[in-house]
């Protein structure tokens, strides 16, 4: 499958490694330009591109940049993508540590991914946001393995969500349907499921135990 990855850091780099290893045709972009991605390209066989070219022909695009950088992404980011494109959002809002205050999230009380999809002008599927980047490389397991971890996946576009869940299964993880994007506060930072290394049953339970309140340390 043709997959675009925008952001080549901890998460984007490791998704590039695993998805190429599984035989996918991966285009990867960062902010500094494709010439700075030659090492990752040589290691993985991925094609380094500019962010505006990452979605060309892609069935799935992963947006995995710091939240504060989302508004800086080029317009027309998904022009030329395949029909039925699914966009994965891995983002988290860290107002104090990294992102600064994002008024659109805090004043409007929307989920982080709802804000992101408004910036991108395209629906998103929230996945991997609570997954340690290293686990993508180290903790994948075959389907049915008793130690297989599960990841929560939220999104409003059911067809896109199915496509993303199938890809995550291929990557070696179970998934739990975490509802729509308005429900995705259940998997944001500081919730019980965030960073949880557990199977589907425990992940589903943790989602039900979340509280929508944004604690002061997660406010800008
Ligand atoms: N680290 C984790 O374990 C983890 C786990 C789950 C979720 N997340 C979330 O996933 C997102 C990415 O995290 P990360 O740790 O992978 O970030 P990271 O290591 O800091 O990497 C960020 C990447 O985004 C690129 N980028 C920044 N601005 C860009 C722009 N305007 N256009 C194109 N690319 C741009 C950077 O490119 P340059 O280097 O060229 O600037 C870099 O490749 C964050 O929201 C984070 O909270 C992280």
Tab-separated table of C-alpha atoms and ligand atoms in Angstrom:
chain	number	residue	atom	x	y	z
A	1	UNK	CA	0.000	0.000	0.000
A	2	UNK	CA	1.175	3.549	-0.646
A	3	UNK	CA	1.543	5.362	2.677
A	4	UNK	CA	2.655	8.932	3.389
A	5	UNK	CA	4.263	9.870	6.687
A	6	UNK	CA	4.517	13.535	7.627
A	7	UNK	CA	6.953	13.827	10.514
A	8	UNK	CA	10.070	11.669	10.728
A	9	UNK	CA	10.781	11.849	14.450
A	10	UNK	CA	10.228	9.220	17.137
A	11	UNK	CA	6.877	7.974	15.852
A	12	UNK	CA	7.229	8.829	12.161
A	13	UNK	CA	10.699	7.272	11.971
A	14	UNK	CA	9.633	4.003	13.605
A	15	UNK	CA	6.442	3.745	11.551
A	16	UNK	CA	8.622	4.239	8.478
A	17	UNK	CA	10.877	1.389	9.632
A	18	UNK	CA	8.064	-1.066	10.324
A	19	UNK	CA	5.857	-0.226	7.368
A	20	UNK	CA	8.725	-0.543	4.891
A	21	UNK	CA	9.736	-3.828	6.533
A	22	UNK	CA	6.181	-5.049	5.876
A	23	UNK	CA	6.598	-4.166	2.207
A	24	UNK	CA	4.634	-0.918	2.028
A	25	UNK	CA	5.611	1.889	-0.323
A	26	UNK	CA	6.353	4.709	2.131
A	27	UNK	CA	6.991	8.388	1.397
A	28	UNK	CA	8.310	10.309	4.388
A	29	UNK	CA	8.651	14.046	5.048
A	30	UNK	CA	9.921	16.372	7.751
A	31	UNK	CA	10.140	20.165	8.066
A	32	UNK	CA	13.715	20.541	6.813
A	33	UNK	CA	13.351	18.826	3.480
A	34	UNK	CA	14.017	15.424	1.861
A	35	UNK	CA	17.777	15.986	1.657
A	36	UNK	CA	17.886	15.668	5.468
A	37	UNK	CA	16.212	12.239	5.345
A	38	UNK	CA	18.784	10.319	3.313
A	39	UNK	CA	19.918	8.242	6.281
A	40	UNK	CA	16.381	7.053	7.068
A	41	UNK	CA	15.773	6.456	3.363
A	42	UNK	CA	18.936	4.353	3.029
A	43	UNK	CA	18.071	2.383	6.144
A	44	UNK	CA	14.455	1.656	5.174
A	45	UNK	CA	13.992	2.113	1.432
A	46	UNK	CA	11.363	4.809	2.058
A	47	UNK	CA	11.203	7.737	-0.356
A	48	UNK	CA	12.072	11.095	1.213
A	49	UNK	CA	9.743	13.841	-0.048
A	50	UNK	CA	8.555	17.348	0.772
A	51	UNK	CA	5.525	17.422	3.089
A	52	UNK	CA	3.328	18.706	0.242
A	53	UNK	CA	4.207	15.596	-1.810
A	54	UNK	CA	3.820	12.964	0.929
A	55	UNK	CA	0.152	12.206	0.201
A	56	UNK	CA	0.512	11.723	-3.577
A	57	UNK	CA	-1.322	8.496	-4.425
A	58	UNK	CA	-1.434	7.487	-0.753
A	59	UNK	CA	-4.244	5.428	0.740
A	60	UNK	CA	-3.123	6.290	4.260
A	61	UNK	CA	-1.265	9.391	5.475
A	62	UNK	CA	0.119	9.624	9.002
A	63	UNK	CA	0.442	13.133	10.436
A	64	UNK	CA	2.940	12.858	13.267
A	65	UNK	CA	4.373	16.270	14.060
A	66	UNK	CA	4.243	18.241	17.338
A	67	UNK	CA	0.726	19.669	17.718
A	68	UNK	CA	1.953	23.257	17.592
A	69	UNK	CA	3.395	22.543	14.105
A	70	UNK	CA	0.094	21.344	12.620
A	71	UNK	CA	-1.021	24.838	11.525
A	72	UNK	CA	2.340	25.275	9.723
A	73	UNK	CA	1.763	22.287	7.430
A	74	UNK	CA	1.351	23.325	3.789
A	75	UNK	CA	-2.160	23.816	2.465
A	76	UNK	CA	-3.360	21.245	-0.040
A	77	UNK	CA	-1.505	18.631	1.993
A	78	UNK	CA	-3.747	15.810	0.756
A	79	UNK	CA	-4.044	16.866	-2.880
A	80	UNK	CA	-3.468	13.899	-5.175
A	81	UNK	CA	-4.136	11.274	-2.504
A	82	UNK	CA	-5.980	8.068	-3.405
A	83	UNK	CA	-9.757	8.025	-3.121
A	84	UNK	CA	-10.950	7.147	0.376
A	85	UNK	CA	-7.744	8.464	1.973
A	86	UNK	CA	-7.460	7.745	5.701
A	87	UNK	CA	-5.459	10.301	7.716
A	88	UNK	CA	-3.970	9.079	10.996
A	89	UNK	CA	-3.370	11.683	13.695
A	90	UNK	CA	-0.878	10.594	16.378
A	91	UNK	CA	-0.848	13.984	18.104
A	92	UNK	CA	-0.982	15.006	21.745
A	93	UNK	CA	-1.330	18.434	23.302
A	94	UNK	CA	1.431	19.309	25.760
A	95	UNK	CA	0.789	23.001	26.437
A	96	UNK	CA	3.391	23.392	29.182
A	97	UNK	CA	6.146	21.126	27.906
A	98	UNK	CA	6.043	21.773	24.191
A	99	UNK	CA	3.088	23.296	22.387
A	100	UNK	CA	2.170	26.478	24.273
A	101	UNK	CA	-1.485	27.350	24.725
A	102	UNK	CA	-3.698	26.393	21.797
A	103	UNK	CA	-6.799	28.554	22.199
A	104	UNK	CA	-8.862	26.492	19.759
A	105	UNK	CA	-8.569	23.443	22.025
A	106	UNK	CA	-8.979	25.098	25.396
A	107	UNK	CA	-11.510	27.881	24.666
A	108	UNK	CA	-13.729	25.771	22.461
A	109	UNK	CA	-13.382	22.663	24.616
A	110	UNK	CA	-12.867	20.410	21.593
A	111	UNK	CA	-10.741	17.279	21.566
A	112	UNK	CA	-7.155	17.574	20.372
A	113	UNK	CA	-7.937	15.583	17.244
A	114	UNK	CA	-11.052	17.648	16.429
A	115	UNK	CA	-8.838	20.735	16.495
A	116	UNK	CA	-6.240	18.961	14.343
A	117	UNK	CA	-8.740	17.873	11.725
A	118	UNK	CA	-10.052	21.435	11.490
A	119	UNK	CA	-6.498	22.639	10.848
A	120	UNK	CA	-5.936	19.924	8.255
A	121	UNK	CA	-9.338	20.306	6.601
A	122	UNK	CA	-9.708	16.517	6.537
A	123	UNK	CA	-11.223	13.977	8.946
A	124	UNK	CA	-8.672	12.103	11.042
A	125	UNK	CA	-8.385	8.762	12.770
A	126	UNK	CA	-6.683	9.096	16.144
A	127	UNK	CA	-4.229	6.256	16.743
A	128	UNK	CA	-0.771	5.642	18.251
A	129	UNK	CA	-1.049	8.791	20.390
A	130	UNK	CA	-0.577	6.820	23.602
A	131	UNK	CA	1.927	4.329	22.193
A	132	UNK	CA	5.596	4.573	23.114
A	133	UNK	CA	7.505	5.079	19.877
A	134	UNK	CA	9.961	2.301	20.725
A	135	UNK	CA	7.075	-0.156	21.223
A	136	UNK	CA	6.263	0.115	17.515
A	137	UNK	CA	9.599	-1.607	16.867
A	138	UNK	CA	9.825	-3.859	19.908
A	139	UNK	CA	6.365	-4.942	21.001
A	140	UNK	CA	4.584	-6.120	17.877
A	141	UNK	CA	3.222	-9.657	18.133
A	142	UNK	CA	1.374	-11.981	15.765
A	143	UNK	CA	-2.432	-12.048	15.907
A	144	UNK	CA	-3.649	-14.313	18.704
A	145	UNK	CA	-0.463	-14.008	20.783
A	146	UNK	CA	-1.566	-13.750	24.427
A	147	UNK	CA	0.877	-10.875	25.010
A	148	UNK	CA	-0.370	-8.796	22.104
A	149	UNK	CA	-0.987	-5.146	23.048
A	150	UNK	CA	-4.086	-3.267	21.930
A	151	UNK	CA	-4.310	0.364	20.818
A	152	UNK	CA	-7.411	2.557	21.016
A	153	UNK	CA	-8.543	3.957	17.661
A	154	UNK	CA	-11.069	6.800	17.375
A	155	UNK	CA	-12.612	8.400	14.305
A	156	UNK	CA	-15.866	9.392	12.640
A	157	UNK	CA	-15.220	7.898	9.202
A	158	UNK	CA	-15.991	4.213	9.670
A	159	UNK	CA	-14.397	3.094	6.398
A	160	UNK	CA	-11.182	4.970	7.201
A	161	UNK	CA	-11.200	3.562	10.719
A	162	UNK	CA	-11.494	0.006	9.363
A	163	UNK	CA	-8.552	0.638	7.050
A	164	UNK	CA	-6.421	2.004	9.900
A	165	UNK	CA	-7.356	-0.844	12.243
A	166	UNK	CA	-6.367	-3.358	9.562
A	167	UNK	CA	-2.995	-1.644	9.162
A	168	UNK	CA	-2.393	-1.652	12.932
A	169	UNK	CA	-3.238	-5.364	12.997
A	170	UNK	CA	-0.637	-5.862	10.277
A	171	UNK	CA	1.840	-3.891	12.405
A	172	UNK	CA	1.329	-6.433	15.177
A	173	UNK	CA	-1.188	-4.851	17.548
A	174	UNK	CA	-4.855	-5.389	18.363
A	175	UNK	CA	-7.186	-2.402	18.298
A	176	UNK	CA	-10.158	-1.239	20.336
A	177	UNK	CA	-12.811	0.982	18.763
A	178	UNK	CA	-12.690	4.104	20.943
A	179	UNK	CA	-15.661	5.827	19.267
A	180	UNK	CA	-15.711	9.062	17.309
A	181	UNK	CA	-13.404	12.063	17.453
A	182	UNK	CA	-15.631	13.774	20.053
A	183	UNK	CA	-15.001	10.729	22.282
A	184	UNK	CA	-11.246	10.823	21.785
A	185	UNK	CA	-10.614	12.740	25.033
A	186	UNK	CA	-10.744	9.243	26.519
A	187	UNK	CA	-7.304	8.507	25.046
A	188	UNK	CA	-5.621	11.896	25.419
A	189	UNK	CA	-2.596	12.413	27.744
A	190	UNK	CA	-3.219	11.764	31.439
A	191	UNK	CA	-6.042	9.280	30.860
A	192	UNK	CA	-5.873	5.679	32.131
A	193	UNK	CA	-5.356	4.274	28.627
A	194	UNK	CA	-2.554	6.681	27.712
A	195	UNK	CA	0.691	4.703	27.672
A	196	UNK	CA	-1.106	1.555	28.849
A	197	UNK	CA	0.621	-1.602	27.658
A	198	UNK	CA	-2.216	-4.099	27.795
A	199	UNK	CA	-4.571	-6.237	25.770
A	200	UNK	CA	-7.941	-5.315	24.298
A	201	UNK	CA	-10.026	-6.023	27.387
A	202	UNK	CA	-7.939	-3.810	29.674
A	203	UNK	CA	-7.749	-1.065	27.043
A	204	UNK	CA	-11.546	-1.064	26.643
A	205	UNK	CA	-11.943	-0.871	30.431
A	206	UNK	CA	-9.427	1.981	30.718
A	207	UNK	CA	-11.348	3.963	28.088
A	208	UNK	CA	-14.508	3.753	30.218
A	209	UNK	CA	-12.585	4.979	33.278
A	210	UNK	CA	-11.400	8.245	31.719
A	211	UNK	CA	-12.522	11.643	32.962
A	212	UNK	CA	-13.082	14.538	30.529
A	213	UNK	CA	-11.612	17.091	32.931
A	214	UNK	CA	-8.368	18.698	31.719
A	215	UNK	CA	-6.096	18.982	34.754
A	216	UNK	CA	-4.183	22.263	35.314
A	217	UNK	CA	-0.855	20.694	34.242
A	218	UNK	CA	-2.435	19.952	30.857
A	219	UNK	CA	-3.747	23.499	30.418
A	220	UNK	CA	-1.818	26.306	28.792
B	1	LIG	N1	7.453	10.159	21.088
B	1	LIG	C1	6.496	9.310	21.382
B	1	LIG	O1	6.769	8.209	21.945
B	1	LIG	C2	5.074	9.623	21.031
B	1	LIG	C3	4.127	8.640	21.276
B	1	LIG	C4	2.821	8.833	20.868
B	1	LIG	C5	2.448	10.038	20.285
B	1	LIG	N2	3.364	11.018	20.109
B	1	LIG	C6	2.879	12.287	19.492
B	1	LIG	O2	3.135	12.207	18.095
B	1	LIG	C7	3.526	13.501	17.598
B	1	LIG	C8	4.954	13.392	17.048
B	1	LIG	O3	5.791	13.019	18.119
B	1	LIG	P1	7.319	12.607	17.935
B	1	LIG	O4	7.824	12.296	19.287
B	1	LIG	O5	7.438	11.616	16.835
B	1	LIG	O6	7.922	14.009	17.447
B	1	LIG	P2	9.453	14.384	17.124
B	1	LIG	O7	10.349	13.234	17.418
B	1	LIG	O8	9.702	15.699	17.758
B	1	LIG	O9	9.424	14.576	15.542
B	1	LIG	C9	8.637	15.563	14.951
B	1	LIG	C10	8.772	15.455	13.462
B	1	LIG	O10	7.839	16.393	12.890
B	1	LIG	C11	8.524	17.106	11.866
B	1	LIG	N3	7.890	18.401	11.655
B	1	LIG	C12	7.774	19.428	12.530
B	1	LIG	N4	7.158	20.463	11.934
B	1	LIG	C13	6.883	20.081	10.665
B	1	LIG	C14	6.315	20.732	9.546
B	1	LIG	N5	5.845	21.982	9.624
B	1	LIG	N6	6.246	20.052	8.371
B	1	LIG	C15	6.711	18.769	8.269
B	1	LIG	N7	7.273	18.107	9.306
B	1	LIG	C16	7.367	18.763	10.490
B	1	LIG	C17	9.925	17.228	12.375
B	1	LIG	O11	10.775	17.544	11.296
B	1	LIG	P3	12.183	18.314	11.535
B	1	LIG	O12	12.983	17.460	12.437
B	1	LIG	O13	12.725	18.467	10.177
B	1	LIG	O14	11.796	19.629	12.176
B	1	LIG	C18	10.162	15.826	12.923
B	1	LIG	O15	10.518	14.940	11.884
B	1	LIG	C19	3.413	14.458	18.789
B	1	LIG	O16	2.151	15.079	18.815
B	1	LIG	C20	3.574	13.533	19.984
B	1	LIG	O17	2.973	14.055	21.162
B	1	LIG	C21	4.673	10.821	20.453
